[in-house]
Amino acid sequence: MLKKSINKNVPAFTLFLTLVFSLLPASISFAADVGNCLLCHKYPGLSRVDEKGKLRLLFINEDIFNTSVHAKVKCEGCHTDIQKIPHDPAKKVDCLSECHITEPSTEQKFSHKDVETSIVNSVHSKVDKNGVEKKFSEDIPTCKECHDEPLYRPMSFFKTIRSGISEEAMSRCKSCHKKDDFIFRFYSHVTSRLHRTKNPLNIAEMCGRCHDNAELVARHKLSTRAAFSYGETFHGKAARFLDERIPDCLDCHINKGESVHQILSSTDPKASINENNRGKICATTDCHPQASPRLAKYSVHAEFNLEQSPVQYFFTFFFIVLTGGTLLPLMGIIFLDLLRRLFPNAVIKRRK
Amino acid sequence: MEKHPVIKTINGQKYFYRFTLDQRIQHVILFWAVITLVLTGMPLKFTSAAWAPYLYALFGGIKAAPVVHKIAGVILLLLFTYHVVYLIYNIYKEQIIPLKNKEGLNALKVLKVVATQPLVPNLKDAKDIGALMKYLLYLTNKRPDGDEFTWKEKFDYWAPFWGMVVIGLSGLIMWNKVLATKIVPGYVINFSLIAHSDEALLAALFLFIWHWYNVHFSTSVFPMGTVFITGYLSEELMVEDHYEYYVKVMKEAGLEHEILPPHGEHSHAPQTERRRPQEGGHA
């Protein structure tokens, strides 16, 4: 019903918007919006129903976009297939394309191509070591599966509660650098990389989108629903209560100093979680510096599952039986006691 | 002893001394610590429940609530240690030493003293459970004649006792995981977590359903039992739950002629009527 009415109203609504736009004065110009795309895309409600019948919001929030990591990239820098306005339905953005930004250290056109190399070497590669395409390679995540743009979180050295730019931190840049616009951009560029853009719960939920999907877990023969079992540990529970000091998936599954895109399979001898390297994970300076390698024998992803962790299964089972075996008879007695009190004088065989 | 007579008469009603001030203070510390531990622990066990973040926030959220939990845990463990020392000291001073002076000691005699402590489960408890079931299933109109501590009270004592050992030990292991894993492998922490959280749920449900039903919510005591505050139990409840012990205490106090008949039924109206002529006679 709802879908139908949206479908019917979209052309009329678009026409209305076009009329309104044509009457409005030219919008204020934006740093990256050379193509004047925001002329249309700045209006909330700008949307259409695509071929699959899915409602797509085409609105760009200027405030969010202008503080995002891509603020300085022109729209056409990523949407390379758009040549004229009004444009045809745009293709999906390929993050590996060269965008119209010059990388300052090499003065080459910028691209995320290097990340692809990391991914290809990681467990999330679509091809195996011999370059042969893996089974179910369509399940393997691409950039946007994890990078849901743009979650901008600033450094919090100078303030711990407020979000946004820290004036005190900016003032340190200003003592040497003069152009406000440059300082702002550089500050955002550096801080958004030093600070995590997602909190541990966001990370776990992001990985969980695939790793908690029972179908995918079975298809790829994984031993656990990873984010779920992580959620059963103290780390996962603290993450759920929005603790940011707690380790998430990336802290254990990536070797210190490596790109976050280089997650390796536990069978890989170079992997941080490989049997021979695992002992070092817990004992990092920021976590449990005094810990012996034995601490890493903790099974983070143990589940109440007979096949995966039989000993823990029976241990938990014992407590379930103990709980049921204690409480059910006692609650039965309470129930009978309440009934008895309803009919205090009723008795089958009265004793003198 | 004179300060706390075994039987106290207030407004013509008899009250029976059950718990010393020391024991009552121990119990208050125990329940405050346990309630705090449950309130700061359950949101962590049921993290995804809708109420969990709100209850946790009440104790300062993820930064402060674990500290509150540990403080309460330490208080409970100190209380447990005190209680065990208190228990051994009292048995030693009041039973072992007099026995030693009277007839000398051997291992068998000490074992007998320990085995006949009022809170140690015995054959009578099994019989009482059987008798209670008969009563609850309307097979008889006679309740079991309870001793000083009934099987329910022994359950209430030993369940938290075992619980504190299990939950305390596993809690200490998880708290001092780095120290613990110098000796034991990390998967001991997995088992500690299971034992800690599952046993805690059992203990919480046991206390808040079973214990509270018996001491507060049952129609005989509702809305609240007061023996844990005053140390004295009313004659009515003495007769209902501890008849055997009641008769013994009354005889020791030389009040044989005032002993009330056992409660057959739960009805309260006949009781007061039954008491009235005796009160008149007493005056």
Short mmCIF file of C-alpha atoms in Angstrom, two decimals, chain A residues 68-74 77-79 93-103 106 108-120 142-144 147 149-150 189 192-193 259-262:
data_model
loop_
_atom_site.label_atom_id
_atom_site.label_comp_id
_atom_site.label_asym_id
_atom_site.label_seq_id
_atom_site.Cartn_x
_atom_site.Cartn_y
_atom_site.Cartn_z
CA SER A 68 33.58 14.13 6.61
CA VAL A 69 36.91 12.77 5.45
CA HIS A 70 35.79 13.19 1.85
CA ALA A 71 34.77 16.86 2.20
CA LYS A 72 37.48 17.98 -0.21
CA VAL A 73 36.69 15.40 -2.88
CA LYS A 74 34.46 16.59 -5.70
CA GLY A 77 35.72 12.46 -8.16
CA CYS A 78 33.90 9.33 -6.99
CA HIS A 79 30.78 9.39 -9.20
CA VAL A 93 31.01 4.13 -6.52
CA ASP A 94 34.24 2.18 -6.99
CA CYS A 95 36.51 3.13 -4.09
CA LEU A 96 39.58 2.04 -6.04
CA SER A 97 39.18 4.64 -8.78
CA GLU A 98 41.67 7.51 -8.91
CA CYS A 99 40.04 10.60 -7.52
CA HIS A 100 40.83 14.21 -8.32
CA ILE A 101 42.99 14.74 -5.26
CA THR A 102 46.76 14.86 -5.30
CA GLU A 103 48.48 12.88 -2.60
CA THR A 106 54.10 11.60 -3.81
CA GLN A 108 50.38 11.37 -7.53
CA LYS A 109 46.63 11.19 -8.06
CA PHE A 110 45.08 9.68 -4.97
CA SER A 111 43.51 6.24 -4.89
CA HIS A 112 42.59 3.57 -2.32
CA LYS A 113 44.22 1.02 -4.62
CA ASP A 114 46.89 0.11 -2.00
CA VAL A 115 44.19 -1.06 0.37
CA GLU A 116 43.23 -3.62 -2.22
CA THR A 117 46.70 -5.15 -1.93
CA SER A 118 46.17 -5.57 1.83
CA ILE A 119 42.78 -7.15 1.30
CA VAL A 120 44.09 -9.53 -1.36
CA THR A 142 33.90 -5.06 -0.28
CA CYS A 143 34.88 -1.57 0.98
CA LYS A 144 31.42 -0.27 1.67
CA HIS A 147 32.92 1.70 5.67
CA GLU A 149 30.41 6.77 5.38
CA PRO A 150 30.87 9.04 7.19
CA HIS A 189 42.48 14.33 8.30
CA SER A 192 40.02 10.99 12.16
CA ARG A 193 42.81 8.47 11.57
CA SER A 259 46.77 -2.22 8.27
CA VAL A 260 43.32 -3.10 9.60
CA HIS A 261 42.64 -4.55 6.17
CA GLN A 262 45.19 -7.30 6.76
#
